[in-house]
């Protein structure tokens, strides 16, 4: 968008990599974007927060806000970075807009403002703004550049004016709100999307019992514009670094405000039950899991990312490993992270999707990578010991895998079997 951007991180390893034009995570299109903007001298990286604050008109805070054991949001990184920004501010450095991009509980902005006032020298001129981020991993670049909406929450008209300049070349509606409403929009939006997923997953359980097909039911729901077809894909449940944390966070925030949000507690329960139901079905099919060879395709929490945080697939691998199944798993991008994440288990990470299925008694599809849908199932059939697929993401076409000789189990749909000769 033509702005000059100076990125700060206290992880010097990341800063070194980025300064060399290398992206520390797998995110389609991001490395090219970094390299292009570096070449055009608009994008730089540093560990020097004081320099970054001094040189900038707008300072975005984008630090993690992880969940604590009780589900509340850990705001210590926000507090720390607010203090560091405060200590970098001087009355001679001019007006600054401090923008919170991290997902934070409603009213955190006021605490950031108070913290900066407490630790900054006299006479500094600044405002605090909330500008929540809605991008999804795996399509972050496109989500960032083509957002459905841009939410800017501020109680200062001066700061609002600066923020509208920051976003002036974006072709998206800008919703202007007060500081606290913007903060709440993020938790409310993510929790609503998680609710949609749990809703269709609960429907998938009814479909399995009744013989209805959840894909058709979701299509019928999605055609109603008031419902929309987005986030109605039944599967193993939602994972990742946002939904599980944000639903928990919103439950905790509401509880703390004295307005318990029981609906969201059920959203969480349905999400947990979804994986358990799937595991039960695998167990029923194999009778006991002990010493059964199980291949798992997909370890990332979803496709097009190497992120395994709160990945349902990782949880599933752990559970099967605990029951002493012999689990071998493959993921096109998340293998390195999964090796670390599953280091305390017997799960073997394979480098090749076909090697992974050799002698397996079941193939579990746990992440919706495109390459799994395009696999050569004739070859997979030859390599496996038993031709059984459990598709946790409804990725495959039942008809074609059955034609390749497989028994096919998916979520919220009837199981399909090859014709007996
Ligand atoms: C989410 C929000 O979508 C995004 O707006 C916010 O900024 C960050 O959190 P992300 O966690 O990257 O993004 O992934 P998303 O695509 O939303 O998927 C989250 C989880 O839900 C994944 O595990 C995915 O597999 C699952 N999911 C998603 C479903 O099970 N069904 C669906 O229909 C959609």
Coordinates of C-alpha atoms and ligand atoms in Angstrom, one line a residue:
X1 CA 0.0 0.0 0.0
X2 CA 3.1 2.2 -0.2
X3 CA 3.7 2.7 3.5
X4 CA 7.1 2.3 5.0
X5 CA 7.1 -0.5 7.5
X6 CA 9.7 -1.4 10.2
X7 CA 9.0 -4.7 11.9
X8 CA 10.3 -5.4 15.4
X9 CA 10.6 -8.7 17.2
X10 CA 12.6 -9.7 20.3
X11 CA 13.4 -13.0 18.6
X12 CA 16.7 -12.2 16.9
X13 CA 16.6 -15.4 14.9
X14 CA 13.4 -14.3 13.2
X15 CA 14.8 -10.9 12.6
X16 CA 17.9 -12.4 11.0
X17 CA 15.9 -14.7 8.8
X18 CA 13.5 -11.9 7.7
X19 CA 16.3 -9.5 7.0
X20 CA 17.6 -12.1 4.6
X21 CA 14.2 -12.2 2.9
X22 CA 13.3 -15.6 4.4
X23 CA 9.9 -16.1 5.9
X24 CA 10.0 -18.0 9.3
X25 CA 6.6 -19.7 8.7
X26 CA 5.0 -21.4 5.7
X27 CA 2.4 -19.0 4.4
X28 CA 1.6 -19.0 0.7
X29 CA 2.7 -15.8 -1.1
X30 CA 4.2 -14.2 2.0
X31 CA 7.9 -14.7 1.2
X32 CA 7.5 -13.1 -2.2
X33 CA 5.6 -10.2 -0.7
X34 CA 8.4 -9.7 1.9
X35 CA 11.1 -9.9 -0.8
X36 CA 9.4 -7.5 -3.2
X37 CA 8.8 -4.8 -0.5
X38 CA 12.4 -5.2 0.8
X39 CA 13.7 -4.7 -2.7
X40 CA 11.6 -1.6 -3.0
X41 CA 13.0 -0.4 0.4
X42 CA 9.7 -0.1 2.1
X43 CA 10.1 -3.0 4.5
X44 CA 12.7 -3.4 7.1
X45 CA 13.3 -5.5 10.3
X46 CA 15.0 -4.7 13.6
X47 CA 15.2 -5.7 17.2
X48 CA 15.4 -2.1 18.2
X49 CA 12.0 -1.1 19.5
X50 CA 13.0 2.4 20.5
X51 CA 14.2 3.1 16.9
X52 CA 11.0 1.7 15.5
X53 CA 8.8 3.8 17.8
X54 CA 10.8 6.9 17.1
X55 CA 10.6 6.5 13.3
X56 CA 6.9 5.6 13.1
X57 CA 3.6 7.6 13.1
X58 CA 1.6 4.4 13.8
X59 CA 2.7 1.6 16.0
X60 CA 0.9 -1.8 15.7
X61 CA 1.0 -4.2 18.6
X62 CA 0.8 -7.7 17.3
X63 CA 2.1 -9.9 20.1
X64 CA 0.6 -13.2 21.2
X65 CA -2.3 -13.4 23.7
X66 CA -2.2 -17.1 24.6
X67 CA -4.7 -18.8 26.9
X68 CA -3.9 -19.4 30.6
X69 CA -4.7 -22.7 32.4
X70 CA -8.1 -21.3 33.5
X71 CA -9.0 -20.1 30.0
X72 CA -8.4 -16.5 30.7
X73 CA -6.3 -14.5 28.2
X74 CA -2.6 -14.0 29.1
X75 CA -2.0 -10.3 28.6
X76 CA 1.6 -10.2 29.9
X77 CA 3.1 -9.7 26.4
X78 CA 0.7 -6.8 25.7
X79 CA 1.6 -5.2 29.0
X80 CA 5.3 -5.7 28.4
X81 CA 5.3 -4.3 24.9
X82 CA 3.1 -1.3 26.1
X83 CA 5.8 -0.5 28.7
X84 CA 8.6 -0.8 26.1
X85 CA 6.7 1.5 23.8
X86 CA 6.1 3.9 26.7
X87 CA 9.8 3.9 27.5
X88 CA 10.6 4.6 23.8
X89 CA 8.3 7.6 23.6
X90 CA 9.5 11.1 24.3
X91 CA 7.7 14.4 24.0
X92 CA 9.9 15.4 21.1
X93 CA 8.9 12.4 18.9
X94 CA 5.5 13.8 18.0
X95 CA 2.0 12.3 18.0
X96 CA 1.8 8.5 17.8
X97 CA -1.1 6.2 17.2
X98 CA -0.7 3.0 19.1
X99 CA -2.8 0.3 17.5
X100 CA -3.7 -3.0 19.1
X101 CA -4.0 -5.8 16.5
X102 CA -3.7 -8.7 18.9
X103 CA -7.0 -10.3 20.0
X104 CA -7.6 -9.0 23.5
X105 CA -10.5 -8.9 26.0
X106 CA -12.8 -5.9 25.8
X107 CA -11.4 -2.9 27.7
X108 CA -7.7 -3.9 27.3
X109 CA -7.1 -0.7 25.2
X110 CA -7.8 1.4 28.3
X111 CA -5.2 -0.6 30.2
X112 CA -2.7 -0.1 27.4
X113 CA -3.4 3.7 27.5
X114 CA -3.0 3.7 31.3
X115 CA 0.3 1.7 31.1
X116 CA 1.8 4.0 28.5
X117 CA 0.8 7.1 30.6
X118 CA 2.4 5.5 33.7
X119 CA 5.7 4.6 32.1
X120 CA 6.2 7.3 29.5
X121 CA 7.8 10.7 30.2
X122 CA 5.6 13.8 30.8
X123 CA 3.9 15.4 27.8
X124 CA 4.0 12.5 25.3
X125 CA 1.2 12.8 22.7
X126 CA -0.5 9.5 21.7
X127 CA -3.8 7.7 21.3
X128 CA -4.7 4.0 21.5
X129 CA -6.8 2.3 18.8
X130 CA -8.2 -1.2 18.4
X131 CA -7.9 -2.6 14.9
X132 CA -8.6 -6.3 15.1
X133 CA -7.2 -8.7 12.6
X134 CA -9.4 -11.2 10.7
X135 CA -7.0 -13.0 8.4
X136 CA -6.9 -16.8 8.3
X137 CA -3.7 -18.8 8.2
X138 CA -3.0 -20.4 4.8
X139 CA -4.7 -17.5 2.9
X140 CA -3.4 -14.6 5.1
X141 CA -2.0 -12.5 2.3
X142 CA -5.2 -12.5 0.3
X143 CA -7.4 -12.0 3.4
X144 CA -5.2 -9.0 4.5
X145 CA -5.4 -7.4 1.1
X146 CA -9.0 -8.1 0.4
X147 CA -10.8 -8.0 3.7
X148 CA -14.6 -8.1 4.1
X149 CA -14.3 -5.1 6.4
X150 CA -11.8 -3.1 8.4
X151 CA -12.8 -2.4 12.0
X152 CA -11.3 0.7 13.6
X153 CA -12.1 1.4 17.2
X154 CA -11.1 4.7 18.8
X155 CA -12.4 7.3 21.1
X156 CA -10.2 9.9 19.4
X157 CA -11.2 11.6 16.1
X158 CA -7.5 12.5 15.5
X159 CA -6.4 8.9 15.7
X160 CA -9.4 7.8 13.5
X161 CA -8.3 10.2 10.8
X162 CA -4.7 8.7 10.8
X163 CA -6.0 5.1 10.7
X164 CA -8.3 6.0 7.7
X165 CA -5.2 7.2 5.9
X166 CA -3.4 4.0 6.7
X167 CA -6.2 2.0 5.0
X168 CA -7.1 4.6 2.3
X169 CA -6.1 2.4 -0.6
X170 CA -8.0 -0.7 0.6
X171 CA -11.2 -1.5 -1.2
X172 CA -13.2 -2.5 1.8
X173 CA -15.9 -1.0 4.1
X174 CA -14.5 0.7 7.2
X175 CA -16.5 0.3 10.4
X176 CA -15.7 3.0 12.8
X177 CA -16.5 2.2 16.5
X178 CA -15.5 3.2 19.9
X179 CA -12.4 1.5 21.4
X180 CA -14.2 -1.2 23.3
X181 CA -16.7 -2.3 20.7
X182 CA -13.9 -3.0 18.2
X183 CA -12.2 -5.2 20.8
X184 CA -15.4 -7.1 21.4
X185 CA -16.1 -7.6 17.7
X186 CA -13.0 -9.9 17.3
X187 CA -14.0 -12.3 20.1
X188 CA -17.7 -12.2 19.0
X189 CA -16.8 -12.9 15.4
X190 CA -14.4 -15.8 16.0
X191 CA -16.8 -17.4 18.6
X192 CA -19.6 -17.1 16.1
X193 CA -17.6 -18.8 13.4
X194 CA -16.6 -21.6 15.9
X195 CA -20.3 -21.9 16.8
X196 CA -21.2 -22.4 13.1
X197 CA -18.6 -25.2 12.9
X198 CA -19.9 -26.8 16.1
X199 CA -23.5 -26.5 14.8
X200 CA -22.8 -28.4 11.6
X201 CA -20.7 -30.9 13.5
X202 CA -23.6 -31.5 15.9
X203 CA -25.8 -31.9 12.8
X204 CA -23.3 -34.4 11.4
X205 CA -23.8 -36.6 14.4
X206 CA -27.6 -36.6 13.8
X207 CA -26.9 -37.4 10.1
X208 CA -24.7 -40.4 11.0
X209 CA -27.5 -41.9 13.2
X210 CA -30.3 -41.1 10.7
X211 CA -28.6 -41.9 7.4
X212 CA -28.9 -38.3 6.1
X213 CA -25.9 -36.7 4.4
X214 CA -24.4 -33.7 6.2
X215 CA -22.9 -32.3 2.9
X216 CA -26.4 -32.1 1.4
X217 CA -27.8 -30.7 4.6
X218 CA -25.0 -28.0 4.7
X219 CA -25.7 -27.2 1.1
X220 CA -29.4 -26.7 1.8
X221 CA -28.6 -24.5 4.8
X222 CA -25.9 -22.5 3.0
X223 CA -28.1 -21.5 0.1
X224 CA -30.1 -19.4 2.6
X225 CA -28.2 -16.1 2.4
X226 CA -29.0 -15.4 6.0
X227 CA -27.0 -18.5 6.9
X228 CA -24.4 -18.6 4.1
X229 CA -22.4 -21.6 3.1
X230 CA -19.1 -20.5 4.8
X231 CA -17.8 -22.3 7.8
X232 CA -20.4 -25.1 7.5
X233 CA -17.9 -27.9 6.7
X234 CA -18.3 -30.8 9.0
X235 CA -15.1 -32.5 10.1
X236 CA -13.0 -33.3 13.1
X237 CA -13.7 -30.0 14.8
X238 CA -12.0 -26.7 14.8
X239 CA -8.3 -26.2 15.9
X240 CA -5.6 -23.7 15.4
X241 CA -4.2 -20.8 17.4
X242 CA -7.4 -18.7 17.3
X243 CA -10.8 -20.4 17.7
X244 CA -10.1 -22.7 20.7
X245 CA -8.3 -19.8 22.5
X246 CA -10.9 -17.1 21.5
X247 CA -13.9 -19.2 22.5
X248 CA -12.3 -20.0 25.8
X249 CA -11.3 -16.3 26.2
X250 CA -14.9 -15.1 25.5
X251 CA -16.4 -17.6 27.9
X252 CA -13.9 -16.3 30.6
X253 CA -14.6 -12.6 29.7
X254 CA -18.4 -13.1 30.0
X255 CA -18.1 -15.1 33.2
X256 CA -15.9 -12.3 34.7
X257 CA -18.5 -9.7 33.6
X258 CA -21.2 -11.8 35.4
X259 CA -23.0 -12.8 32.2
X260 CA -22.1 -16.5 31.7
X261 CA -22.1 -17.5 28.0
X262 CA -23.3 -21.1 28.3
X263 CA -24.0 -21.3 24.5
X264 CA -20.2 -21.1 24.0
X265 CA -19.5 -23.7 26.6
X266 CA -21.6 -26.1 24.5
X267 CA -19.7 -25.0 21.4
X268 CA -16.5 -26.2 23.1
X269 CA -18.1 -29.5 24.3
X270 CA -19.4 -30.3 20.8
X271 CA -15.9 -29.6 19.4
X272 CA -14.3 -32.0 21.8
X273 CA -17.0 -34.7 21.3
X274 CA -16.5 -34.6 17.5
X275 CA -13.0 -36.0 17.7
X276 CA -14.0 -38.5 20.3
X277 CA -16.9 -39.8 18.1
X278 CA -14.5 -40.2 15.2
X279 CA -12.0 -42.1 17.3
X280 CA -14.8 -44.3 18.6
X281 CA -15.8 -45.2 15.1
X282 CA -12.1 -46.1 14.2
X283 CA -12.0 -48.2 17.4
X284 CA -15.3 -49.9 16.6
X285 CA -14.0 -50.8 13.2
X286 CA -10.6 -52.2 14.4
X287 CA -12.0 -53.6 17.7
X288 CA -8.8 -52.8 19.6
X289 CA -6.3 -50.2 18.5
X290 CA -3.3 -51.8 20.2
X291 CA -0.7 -52.9 17.7
X292 CA -2.9 -51.8 14.8
X293 CA -1.0 -49.9 12.0
X294 CA -2.6 -46.6 11.4
X295 CA -1.5 -44.1 8.8
X296 CA -2.5 -40.4 9.3
X297 CA -2.4 -37.9 6.5
X298 CA -2.3 -34.3 7.7
X299 CA -0.9 -32.9 10.9
X300 CA -1.4 -29.2 10.5
X301 CA -4.5 -27.8 12.1
X302 CA -5.8 -27.1 8.5
X303 CA -4.5 -27.0 5.0
X304 CA -1.9 -24.6 3.6
X305 CA -0.1 -24.0 6.9
X306 CA 2.7 -25.6 8.9
X307 CA 1.0 -24.6 12.1
X308 CA 0.1 -27.5 14.5
X309 CA -1.2 -25.4 17.4
X310 CA -4.4 -27.0 18.8
X311 CA -4.4 -29.3 15.8
X312 CA -7.1 -32.0 16.1
X313 CA -4.9 -34.3 14.1
X314 CA -2.1 -34.1 16.6
X315 CA -4.6 -34.8 19.4
X316 CA -5.9 -37.8 17.5
X317 CA -2.3 -39.2 16.9
X318 CA -1.6 -38.8 20.6
X319 CA -4.8 -40.6 21.6
X320 CA -4.1 -43.5 19.3
X321 CA -0.5 -43.7 20.4
X322 CA -1.7 -43.8 24.1
X323 CA -3.8 -46.8 23.1
X324 CA -0.6 -48.4 21.6
X325 CA -1.6 -48.2 18.0
X326 CA 1.4 -48.0 15.6
X327 CA 0.9 -44.5 14.2
X328 CA 2.7 -43.2 11.2
X329 CA 1.9 -39.8 9.9
X330 CA 2.6 -37.5 7.0
X331 CA 2.1 -33.8 6.3
X332 CA 3.4 -31.8 3.3
X333 CA 4.4 -28.8 5.5
X334 CA 4.0 -29.5 9.2
X335 CA 6.4 -32.4 9.5
X336 CA 9.1 -30.5 11.3
X337 CA 6.7 -28.9 13.8
X338 CA 4.9 -32.2 14.3
X339 CA 8.2 -34.0 15.0
X340 CA 8.8 -31.6 17.8
X341 CA 5.1 -31.6 19.0
X342 CA 5.0 -35.4 19.1
X343 CA 8.6 -36.0 20.3
X344 CA 7.3 -37.7 23.5
X345 CA 5.2 -40.2 21.6
X346 CA 5.9 -43.2 19.4
X347 CA 4.3 -41.6 16.4
X348 CA 6.6 -41.8 13.3
X349 CA 6.7 -38.9 10.9
X350 CA 7.1 -40.0 7.3
X351 CA 8.5 -38.0 4.5
X352 CA 6.3 -39.5 1.8
X353 CA 2.5 -39.9 1.8
X354 CA 2.8 -43.3 0.1
X355 CA 5.5 -44.6 2.4
X356 CA 3.2 -43.5 5.3
X357 CA 0.4 -46.0 4.3
X358 CA 2.6 -49.0 3.7
X359 CA 1.1 -52.0 5.6
X360 CA -1.5 -49.8 7.3
X361 CA -4.8 -51.2 8.4
X362 CA -6.5 -47.8 8.3
X363 CA -5.8 -44.5 6.6
X364 CA -7.0 -41.5 8.5
X365 CA -7.3 -38.2 6.7
X366 CA -7.1 -35.5 9.3
X367 CA -6.2 -32.3 7.3
X368 CA -7.8 -31.2 4.1
X369 CA -4.6 -30.8 1.9
X370 CA -5.4 -30.7 -1.8
X371 CA -2.7 -33.3 -2.5
X372 CA -4.5 -35.9 -0.5
X373 CA -7.6 -35.5 -2.7
X374 CA -5.5 -36.0 -5.8
X375 CA -3.6 -39.1 -4.5
X376 CA -3.2 -42.2 -6.5
X377 CA -5.6 -44.5 -4.5
X378 CA -4.8 -47.5 -6.7
X379 CA -1.3 -47.2 -5.4
X380 CA -2.5 -46.6 -1.9
X381 CA -4.7 -49.7 -2.1
X382 CA -1.7 -51.8 -3.1
X383 CA 0.5 -50.5 -0.3
X384 CA -2.1 -50.9 2.5
X385 CA -2.7 -54.1 4.5
X386 CA -6.5 -53.4 4.7
X387 CA -8.4 -51.0 2.4
X388 CA -10.0 -48.8 5.0
X389 CA -10.2 -45.0 4.9
X390 CA -11.5 -42.8 7.7
X391 CA -11.9 -39.3 6.2
X392 CA -12.1 -36.8 9.0
X393 CA -12.5 -33.9 6.6
X394 CA -14.9 -35.2 4.0
X395 CA -12.2 -34.5 1.5
X396 CA -12.6 -37.5 -0.8
X397 CA -15.2 -38.5 -3.3
X398 CA -16.8 -41.7 -1.8
X399 CA -17.6 -43.1 -5.2
X400 CA -14.0 -43.0 -6.6
X401 CA -12.3 -44.4 -3.5
X402 CA -14.9 -47.2 -3.3
X403 CA -14.2 -47.9 -7.0
X404 CA -10.5 -48.1 -6.1
X405 CA -11.5 -50.9 -3.6
X406 CA -11.7 -49.0 -0.3
X407 CA -14.2 -49.1 2.5
X408 CA -14.9 -45.5 3.1
X409 CA -16.0 -43.8 6.3
X410 CA -16.4 -40.0 6.6
X411 CA -18.1 -37.5 8.8
X412 CA -21.9 -37.2 8.8
X413 CA -22.3 -39.4 5.7
X414 CA -23.1 -43.0 5.2
X415 CA -20.1 -45.3 5.1
X416 CA -19.5 -46.8 1.6
X417 CA -18.2 -50.3 0.8
X418 CA -16.9 -51.9 -2.4
X419 CA -19.4 -54.2 -4.1
X420 CA -18.8 -57.9 -3.1
X421 CA -17.9 -60.1 -6.0
Ligands
LIG1 C1 -9.5 -17.9 12.2 C2 -10.5 -16.9 11.6 O1 -11.1 -17.5 10.5 C3 -9.8 -15.6 11.3 O2 -10.8 -14.7 10.9 C4 -9.0 -15.1 12.5 O3 -8.3 -13.9 12.2 C5 -8.1 -16.1 13.1 O4 -8.8 -17.3 13.3 P1 -7.6 -19.6 11.3 O5 -7.5 -20.1 12.7 O6 -6.3 -19.2 10.5 O7 -8.5 -18.3 11.2 O8 -8.3 -20.7 10.4 P2 -9.8 -21.0 9.9 O9 -9.8 -21.1 8.4 O10 -10.8 -20.1 10.4 O11 -10.1 -22.5 10.5 C6 -10.0 -22.7 11.9 C7 -10.4 -24.1 12.2 O12 -11.7 -24.4 11.8 C8 -9.5 -25.2 11.4 O13 -9.2 -26.2 12.2 C9 -10.5 -25.6 10.3 O14 -10.1 -26.9 9.8 C10 -11.8 -25.6 11.0 N1 -13.0 -25.4 10.1 C11 -13.1 -24.3 9.4 C12 -13.9 -26.4 10.0 O15 -13.8 -27.5 10.7 N2 -15.0 -26.2 9.2 C13 -15.2 -25.1 8.5 O16 -16.2 -25.0 7.8 C14 -14.2 -24.1 8.6

